[in-house]
Short mmCIF file of C-alpha atoms (C1' of nucleotides) in Angstrom, two decimals:
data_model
loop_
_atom_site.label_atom_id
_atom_site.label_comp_id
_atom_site.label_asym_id
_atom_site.label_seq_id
_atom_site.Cartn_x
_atom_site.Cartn_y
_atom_site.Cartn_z
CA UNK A 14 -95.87 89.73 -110.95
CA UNK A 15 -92.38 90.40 -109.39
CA UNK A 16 -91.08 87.59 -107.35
CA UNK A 17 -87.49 87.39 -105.24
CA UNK A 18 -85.55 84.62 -104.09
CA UNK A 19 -83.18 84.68 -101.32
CA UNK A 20 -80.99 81.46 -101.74
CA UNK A 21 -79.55 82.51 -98.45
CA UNK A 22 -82.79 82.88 -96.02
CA UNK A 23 -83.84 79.74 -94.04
CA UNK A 24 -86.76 79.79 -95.54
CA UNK A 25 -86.76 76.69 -98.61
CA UNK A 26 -86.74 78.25 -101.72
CA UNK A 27 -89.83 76.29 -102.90
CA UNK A 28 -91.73 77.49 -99.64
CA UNK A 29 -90.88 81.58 -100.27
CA UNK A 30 -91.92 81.15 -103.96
CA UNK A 31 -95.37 79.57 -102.75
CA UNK A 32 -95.71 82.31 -100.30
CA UNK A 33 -95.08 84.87 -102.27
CA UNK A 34 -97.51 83.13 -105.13
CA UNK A 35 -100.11 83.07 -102.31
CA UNK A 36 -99.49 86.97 -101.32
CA UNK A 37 -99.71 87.77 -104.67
CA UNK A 38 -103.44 85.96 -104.77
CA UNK A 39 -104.35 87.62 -101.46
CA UNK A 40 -103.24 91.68 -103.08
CA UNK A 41 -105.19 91.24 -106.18
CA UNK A 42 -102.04 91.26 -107.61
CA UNK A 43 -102.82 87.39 -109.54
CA UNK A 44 -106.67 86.71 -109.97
CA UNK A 45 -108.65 83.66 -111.25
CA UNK A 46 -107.15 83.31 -115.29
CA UNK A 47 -103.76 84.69 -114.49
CA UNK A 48 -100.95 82.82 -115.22
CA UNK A 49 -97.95 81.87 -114.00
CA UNK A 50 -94.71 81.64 -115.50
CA UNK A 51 -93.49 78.50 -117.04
CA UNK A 52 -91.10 76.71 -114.54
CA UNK A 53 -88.14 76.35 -116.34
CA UNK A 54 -88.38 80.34 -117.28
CA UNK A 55 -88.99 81.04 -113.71
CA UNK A 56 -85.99 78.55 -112.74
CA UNK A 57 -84.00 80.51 -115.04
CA UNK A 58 -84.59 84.35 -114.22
CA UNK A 59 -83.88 82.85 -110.58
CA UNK A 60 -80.79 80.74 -111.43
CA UNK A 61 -82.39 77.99 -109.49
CA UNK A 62 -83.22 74.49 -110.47
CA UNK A 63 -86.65 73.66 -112.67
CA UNK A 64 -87.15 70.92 -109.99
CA UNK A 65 -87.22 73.71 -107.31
CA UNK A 66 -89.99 75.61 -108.98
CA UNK A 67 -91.83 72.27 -109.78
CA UNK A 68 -92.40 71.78 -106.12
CA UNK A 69 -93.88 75.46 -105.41
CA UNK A 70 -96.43 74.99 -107.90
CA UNK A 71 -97.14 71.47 -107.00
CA UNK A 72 -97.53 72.53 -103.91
CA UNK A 73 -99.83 75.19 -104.54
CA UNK A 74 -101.85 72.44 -106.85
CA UNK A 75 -102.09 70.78 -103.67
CA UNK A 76 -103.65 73.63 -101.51
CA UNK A 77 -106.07 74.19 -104.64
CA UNK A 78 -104.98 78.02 -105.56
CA UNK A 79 -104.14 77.47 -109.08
CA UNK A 80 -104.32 74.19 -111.68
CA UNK A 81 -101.55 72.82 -113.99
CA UNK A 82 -102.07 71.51 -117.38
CA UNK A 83 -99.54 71.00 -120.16
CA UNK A 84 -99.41 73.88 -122.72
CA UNK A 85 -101.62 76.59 -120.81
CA UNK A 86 -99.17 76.04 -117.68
CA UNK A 87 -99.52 77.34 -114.04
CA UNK A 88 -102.97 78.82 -113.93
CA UNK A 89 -104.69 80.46 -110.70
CA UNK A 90 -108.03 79.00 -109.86
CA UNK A 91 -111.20 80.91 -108.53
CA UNK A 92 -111.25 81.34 -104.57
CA UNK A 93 -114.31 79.26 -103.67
CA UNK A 94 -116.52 82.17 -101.54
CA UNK A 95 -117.94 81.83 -98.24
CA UNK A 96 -115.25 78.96 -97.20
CA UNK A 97 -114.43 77.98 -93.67
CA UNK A 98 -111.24 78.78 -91.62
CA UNK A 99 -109.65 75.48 -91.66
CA UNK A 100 -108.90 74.23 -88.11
CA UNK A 101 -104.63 73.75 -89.08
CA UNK A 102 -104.59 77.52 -89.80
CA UNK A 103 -106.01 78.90 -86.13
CA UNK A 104 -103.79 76.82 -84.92
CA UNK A 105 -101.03 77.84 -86.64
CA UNK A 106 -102.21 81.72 -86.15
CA UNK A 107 -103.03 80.80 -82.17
CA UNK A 108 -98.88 79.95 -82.52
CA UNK A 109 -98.07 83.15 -84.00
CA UNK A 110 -100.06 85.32 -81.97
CA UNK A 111 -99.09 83.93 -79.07
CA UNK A 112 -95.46 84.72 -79.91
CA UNK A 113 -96.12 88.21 -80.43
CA UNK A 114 -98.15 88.18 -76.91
CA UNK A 115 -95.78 86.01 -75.10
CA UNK A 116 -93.20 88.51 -75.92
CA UNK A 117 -94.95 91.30 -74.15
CA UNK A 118 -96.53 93.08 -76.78
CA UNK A 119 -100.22 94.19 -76.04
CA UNK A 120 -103.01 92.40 -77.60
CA UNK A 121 -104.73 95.26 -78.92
CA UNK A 122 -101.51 96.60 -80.98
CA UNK A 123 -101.20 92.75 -82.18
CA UNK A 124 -104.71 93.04 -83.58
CA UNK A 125 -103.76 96.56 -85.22
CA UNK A 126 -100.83 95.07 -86.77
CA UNK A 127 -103.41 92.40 -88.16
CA UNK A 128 -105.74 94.81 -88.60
CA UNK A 129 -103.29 96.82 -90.74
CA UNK A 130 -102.05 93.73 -92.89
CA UNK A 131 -105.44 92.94 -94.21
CA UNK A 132 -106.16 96.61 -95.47
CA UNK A 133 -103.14 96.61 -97.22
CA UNK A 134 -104.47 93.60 -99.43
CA UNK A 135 -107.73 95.41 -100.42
CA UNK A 136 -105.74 97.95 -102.04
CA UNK A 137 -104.49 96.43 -105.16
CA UNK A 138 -107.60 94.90 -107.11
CA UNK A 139 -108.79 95.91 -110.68
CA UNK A 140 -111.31 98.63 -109.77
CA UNK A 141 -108.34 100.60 -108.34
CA UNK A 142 -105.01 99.83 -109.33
CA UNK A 143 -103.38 102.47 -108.34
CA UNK B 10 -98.86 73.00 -67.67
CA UNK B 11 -99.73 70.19 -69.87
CA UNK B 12 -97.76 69.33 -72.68
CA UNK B 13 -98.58 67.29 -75.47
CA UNK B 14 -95.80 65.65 -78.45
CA UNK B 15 -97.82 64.09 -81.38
CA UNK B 16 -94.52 62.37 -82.71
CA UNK B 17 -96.44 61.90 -86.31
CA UNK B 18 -97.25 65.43 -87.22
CA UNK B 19 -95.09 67.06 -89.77
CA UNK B 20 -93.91 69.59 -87.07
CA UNK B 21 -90.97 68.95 -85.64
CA UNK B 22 -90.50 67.66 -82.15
CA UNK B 23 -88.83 70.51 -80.83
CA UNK B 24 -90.93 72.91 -82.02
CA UNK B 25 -94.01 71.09 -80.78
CA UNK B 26 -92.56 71.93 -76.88
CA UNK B 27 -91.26 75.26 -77.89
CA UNK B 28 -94.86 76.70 -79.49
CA UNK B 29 -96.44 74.86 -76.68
CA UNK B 30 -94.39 76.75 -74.20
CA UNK B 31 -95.18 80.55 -75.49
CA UNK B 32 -98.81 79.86 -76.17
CA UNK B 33 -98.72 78.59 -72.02
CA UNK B 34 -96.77 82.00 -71.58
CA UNK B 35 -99.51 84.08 -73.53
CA UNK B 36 -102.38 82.59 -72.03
CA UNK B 37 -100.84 83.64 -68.38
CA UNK B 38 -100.67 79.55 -67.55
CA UNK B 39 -97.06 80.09 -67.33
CA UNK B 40 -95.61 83.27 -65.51
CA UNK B 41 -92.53 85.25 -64.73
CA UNK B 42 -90.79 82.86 -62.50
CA UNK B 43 -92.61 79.89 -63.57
CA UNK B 44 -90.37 76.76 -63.95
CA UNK B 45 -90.73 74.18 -66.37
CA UNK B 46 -89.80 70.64 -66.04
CA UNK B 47 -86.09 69.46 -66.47
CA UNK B 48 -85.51 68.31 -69.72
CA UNK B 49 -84.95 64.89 -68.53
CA UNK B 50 -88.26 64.49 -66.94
CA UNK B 51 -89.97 65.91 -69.44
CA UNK B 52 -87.96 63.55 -72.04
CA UNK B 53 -88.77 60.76 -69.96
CA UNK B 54 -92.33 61.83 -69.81
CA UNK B 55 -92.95 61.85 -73.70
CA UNK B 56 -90.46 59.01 -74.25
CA UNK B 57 -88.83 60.98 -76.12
CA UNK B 58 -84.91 61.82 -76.39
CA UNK B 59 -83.70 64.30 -73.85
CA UNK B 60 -81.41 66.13 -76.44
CA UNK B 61 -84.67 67.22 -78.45
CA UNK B 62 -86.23 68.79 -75.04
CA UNK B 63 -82.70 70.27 -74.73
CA UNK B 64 -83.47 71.52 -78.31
CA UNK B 65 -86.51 73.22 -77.44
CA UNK B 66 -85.36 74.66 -74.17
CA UNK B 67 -82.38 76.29 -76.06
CA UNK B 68 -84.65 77.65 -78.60
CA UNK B 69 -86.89 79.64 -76.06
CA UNK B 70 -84.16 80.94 -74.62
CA UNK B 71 -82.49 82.16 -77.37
CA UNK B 72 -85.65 84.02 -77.87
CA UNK B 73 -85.68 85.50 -74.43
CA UNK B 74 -88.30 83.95 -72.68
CA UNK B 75 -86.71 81.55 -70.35
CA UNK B 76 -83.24 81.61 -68.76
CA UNK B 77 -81.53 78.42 -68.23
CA UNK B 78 -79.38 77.35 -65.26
CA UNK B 79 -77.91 74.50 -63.40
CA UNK B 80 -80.37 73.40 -60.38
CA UNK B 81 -83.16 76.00 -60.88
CA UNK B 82 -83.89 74.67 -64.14
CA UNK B 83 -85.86 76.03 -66.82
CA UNK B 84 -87.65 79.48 -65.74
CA UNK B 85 -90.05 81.81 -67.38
CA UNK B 86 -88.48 85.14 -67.86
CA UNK B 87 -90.34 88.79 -67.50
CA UNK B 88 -91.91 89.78 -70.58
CA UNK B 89 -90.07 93.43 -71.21
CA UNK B 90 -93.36 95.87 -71.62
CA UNK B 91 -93.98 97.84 -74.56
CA UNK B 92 -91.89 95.94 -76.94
CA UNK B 93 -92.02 96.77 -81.05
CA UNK B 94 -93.44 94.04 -83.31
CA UNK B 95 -90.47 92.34 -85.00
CA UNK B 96 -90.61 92.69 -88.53
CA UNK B 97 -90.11 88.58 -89.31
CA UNK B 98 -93.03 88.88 -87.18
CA UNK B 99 -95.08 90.84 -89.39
CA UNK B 100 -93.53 89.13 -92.21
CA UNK B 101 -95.27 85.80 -91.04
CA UNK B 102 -98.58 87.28 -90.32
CA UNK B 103 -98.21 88.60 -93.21
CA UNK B 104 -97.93 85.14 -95.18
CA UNK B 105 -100.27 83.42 -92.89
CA UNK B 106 -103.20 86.17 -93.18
CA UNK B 107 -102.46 86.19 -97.32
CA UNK B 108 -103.35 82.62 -97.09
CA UNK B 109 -106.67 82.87 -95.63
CA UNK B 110 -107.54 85.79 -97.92
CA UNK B 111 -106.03 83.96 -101.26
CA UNK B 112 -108.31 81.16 -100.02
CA UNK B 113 -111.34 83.30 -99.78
CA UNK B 114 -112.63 84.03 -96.29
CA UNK B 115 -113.73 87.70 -96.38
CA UNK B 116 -110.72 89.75 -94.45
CA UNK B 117 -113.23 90.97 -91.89
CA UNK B 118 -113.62 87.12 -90.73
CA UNK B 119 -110.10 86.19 -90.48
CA UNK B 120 -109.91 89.42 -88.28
CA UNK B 121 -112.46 88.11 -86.41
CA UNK B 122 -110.62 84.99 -85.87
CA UNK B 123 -107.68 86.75 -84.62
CA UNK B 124 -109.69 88.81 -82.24
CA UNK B 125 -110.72 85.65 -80.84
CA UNK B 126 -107.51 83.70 -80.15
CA UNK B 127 -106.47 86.62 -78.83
CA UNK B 128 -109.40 87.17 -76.34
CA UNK B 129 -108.97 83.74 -75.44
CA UNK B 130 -105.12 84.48 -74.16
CA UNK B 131 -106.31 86.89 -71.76
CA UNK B 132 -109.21 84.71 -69.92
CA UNK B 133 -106.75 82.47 -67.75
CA UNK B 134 -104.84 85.04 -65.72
CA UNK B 135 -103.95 85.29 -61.90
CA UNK B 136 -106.78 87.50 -61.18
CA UNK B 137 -109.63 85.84 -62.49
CA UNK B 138 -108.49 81.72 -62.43
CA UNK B 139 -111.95 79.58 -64.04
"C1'" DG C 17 -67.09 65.25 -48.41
"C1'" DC C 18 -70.10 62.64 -51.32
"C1'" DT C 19 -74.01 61.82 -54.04
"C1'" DT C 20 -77.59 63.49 -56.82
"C1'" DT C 21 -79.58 66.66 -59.91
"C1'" DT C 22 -79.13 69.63 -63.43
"C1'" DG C 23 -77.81 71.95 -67.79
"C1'" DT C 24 -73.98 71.67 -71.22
"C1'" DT C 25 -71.02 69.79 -74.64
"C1'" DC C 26 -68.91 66.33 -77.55
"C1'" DT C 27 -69.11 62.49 -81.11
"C1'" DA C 28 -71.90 59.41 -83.86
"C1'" DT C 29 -75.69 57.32 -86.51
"C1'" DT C 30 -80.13 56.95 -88.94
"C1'" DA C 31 -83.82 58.91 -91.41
"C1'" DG C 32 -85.80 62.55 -93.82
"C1'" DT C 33 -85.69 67.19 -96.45
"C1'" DT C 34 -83.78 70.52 -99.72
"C1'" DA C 35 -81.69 71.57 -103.88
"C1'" DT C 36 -79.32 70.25 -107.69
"C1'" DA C 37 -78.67 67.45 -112.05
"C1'" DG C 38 -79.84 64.86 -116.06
"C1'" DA C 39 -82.73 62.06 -118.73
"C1'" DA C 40 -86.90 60.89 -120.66
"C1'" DC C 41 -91.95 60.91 -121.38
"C1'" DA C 42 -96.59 62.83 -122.92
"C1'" DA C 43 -99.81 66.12 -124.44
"C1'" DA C 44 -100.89 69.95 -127.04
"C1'" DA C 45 -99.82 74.28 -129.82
"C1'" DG C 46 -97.92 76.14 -133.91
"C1'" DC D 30 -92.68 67.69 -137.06
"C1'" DT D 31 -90.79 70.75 -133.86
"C1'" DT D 32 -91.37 73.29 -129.74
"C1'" DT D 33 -93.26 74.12 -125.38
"C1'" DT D 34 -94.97 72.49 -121.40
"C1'" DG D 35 -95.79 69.82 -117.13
"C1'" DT D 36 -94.59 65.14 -115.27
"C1'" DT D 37 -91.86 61.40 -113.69
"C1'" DC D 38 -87.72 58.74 -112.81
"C1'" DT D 39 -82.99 58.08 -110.75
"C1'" DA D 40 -79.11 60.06 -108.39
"C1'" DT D 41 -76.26 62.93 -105.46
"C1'" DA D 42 -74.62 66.38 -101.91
"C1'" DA D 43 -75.72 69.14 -98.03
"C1'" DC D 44 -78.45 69.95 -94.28
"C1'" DT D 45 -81.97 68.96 -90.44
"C1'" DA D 46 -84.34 66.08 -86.94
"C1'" DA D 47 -84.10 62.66 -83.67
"C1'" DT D 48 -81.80 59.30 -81.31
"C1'" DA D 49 -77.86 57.46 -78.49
"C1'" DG D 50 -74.13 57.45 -75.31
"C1'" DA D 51 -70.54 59.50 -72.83
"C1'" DA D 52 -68.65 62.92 -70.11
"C1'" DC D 53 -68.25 67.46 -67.79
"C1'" DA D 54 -69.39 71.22 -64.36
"C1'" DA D 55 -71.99 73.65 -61.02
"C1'" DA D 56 -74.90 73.62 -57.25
"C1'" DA D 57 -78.25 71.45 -53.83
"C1'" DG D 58 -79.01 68.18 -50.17
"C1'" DC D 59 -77.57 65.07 -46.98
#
DNA sequence: GCTTTTGTTCTATTAGTTATAGAACAAAAG
DNA sequence: CTTTTGTTCTATAACTAATAGAACAAAAGC
């Protein structure tokens, strides 16, 4: 699990260590039983506050992808199967594909570049780590 | 064009017009040479301050896709054909897509869902008005 | 010419967010 | 009993979002 900080991107610090958390999940990279680093030794390989890290995995808590308990830490949970697009992420995807077509690119290379994205997190489980 | 503020959602103002704005661009509701309202009017029509429609407006243009001038107002710019993906761009989709995977909907349904909001960006175009 | 309309720019204030800091608590492992 | 761990509390500084008001400048319309 390699994560990276940029303390200068305007992206919150909390918000790029969820995402990345969440990218991880998605790759194969963190499955159901991994576990995370302890916050204040994540805080410190970053140089970044404990509270900061707090609030990425509270946050992730929150969306249900991994559980906290004292002692056994930051924990990722199963991904319930067969679950339904929630209706706050098309919209948010409707948003970003609609910047991609509003700025003139074609539809059918926006659904390659999708297309593309998804393979590449298929590549990375158990059976072949490569 | 209809535009709609919800003034309690955790998205800011601003960005509420702006996203509102390219998705009316993609779906072909807004064209090259289209004019949007003057930020007054459009303040006054959301009851909202004029300086966050300024806000938005500003935004879009820095992005290229309207020009701004004294008198003609806000108007939609041409979209410049065969244009690259951006590679924030990708990095989003990238995040966004991860977090449908990491929740568990199979890949080949959340490509399915994109292949739908985009289909539905092409249906409301000069030629072929419902 | 004068007024109106329009985007633009300036200062200012209030409320909320982000990140830091320090202290302390509580549960569980060793 | 100590250490490790997440959790909770207060506090502060810097930044963002939204509002407010004033003023400016260019161009249209009369």
């Amino acid at each position: 699990m390699i994560l990276n900080v940029d303390l200068a991107a305007d992206v919150p610090i909390y918000q790029q260590i969820r995402d990345q958390v969440v990218e991880a999940i998605a790759h194969g990279a963190l499955t159901e039983g991994s576990s995370l680093p302890p916050i204040r030794t994540l805080a410190a390989d970053f140089g970044i506050n404990f509270h900061t890290v707090n609030k990425a995995y509270d946050l992730l808590r929150q969306e249900g992808l991994i559980r906290l308990s004292r002692k056994t830490g930051a924990v990722v949970t199963a991904a319930a199967a067969d679950q339904l697009i929630p209706s706050d992420w098309t919209a948010r995807a409707r948003t970003l594909l609609a910047e991609a077509v509003a700025r003139g690119i074609p539809a059918d290379e926006v659904l390659q570049a999708c297309r593309t994205l998804l393979d590449s997190f298929g590549t990375t489980r158990q059976e072949d780590t490569q």
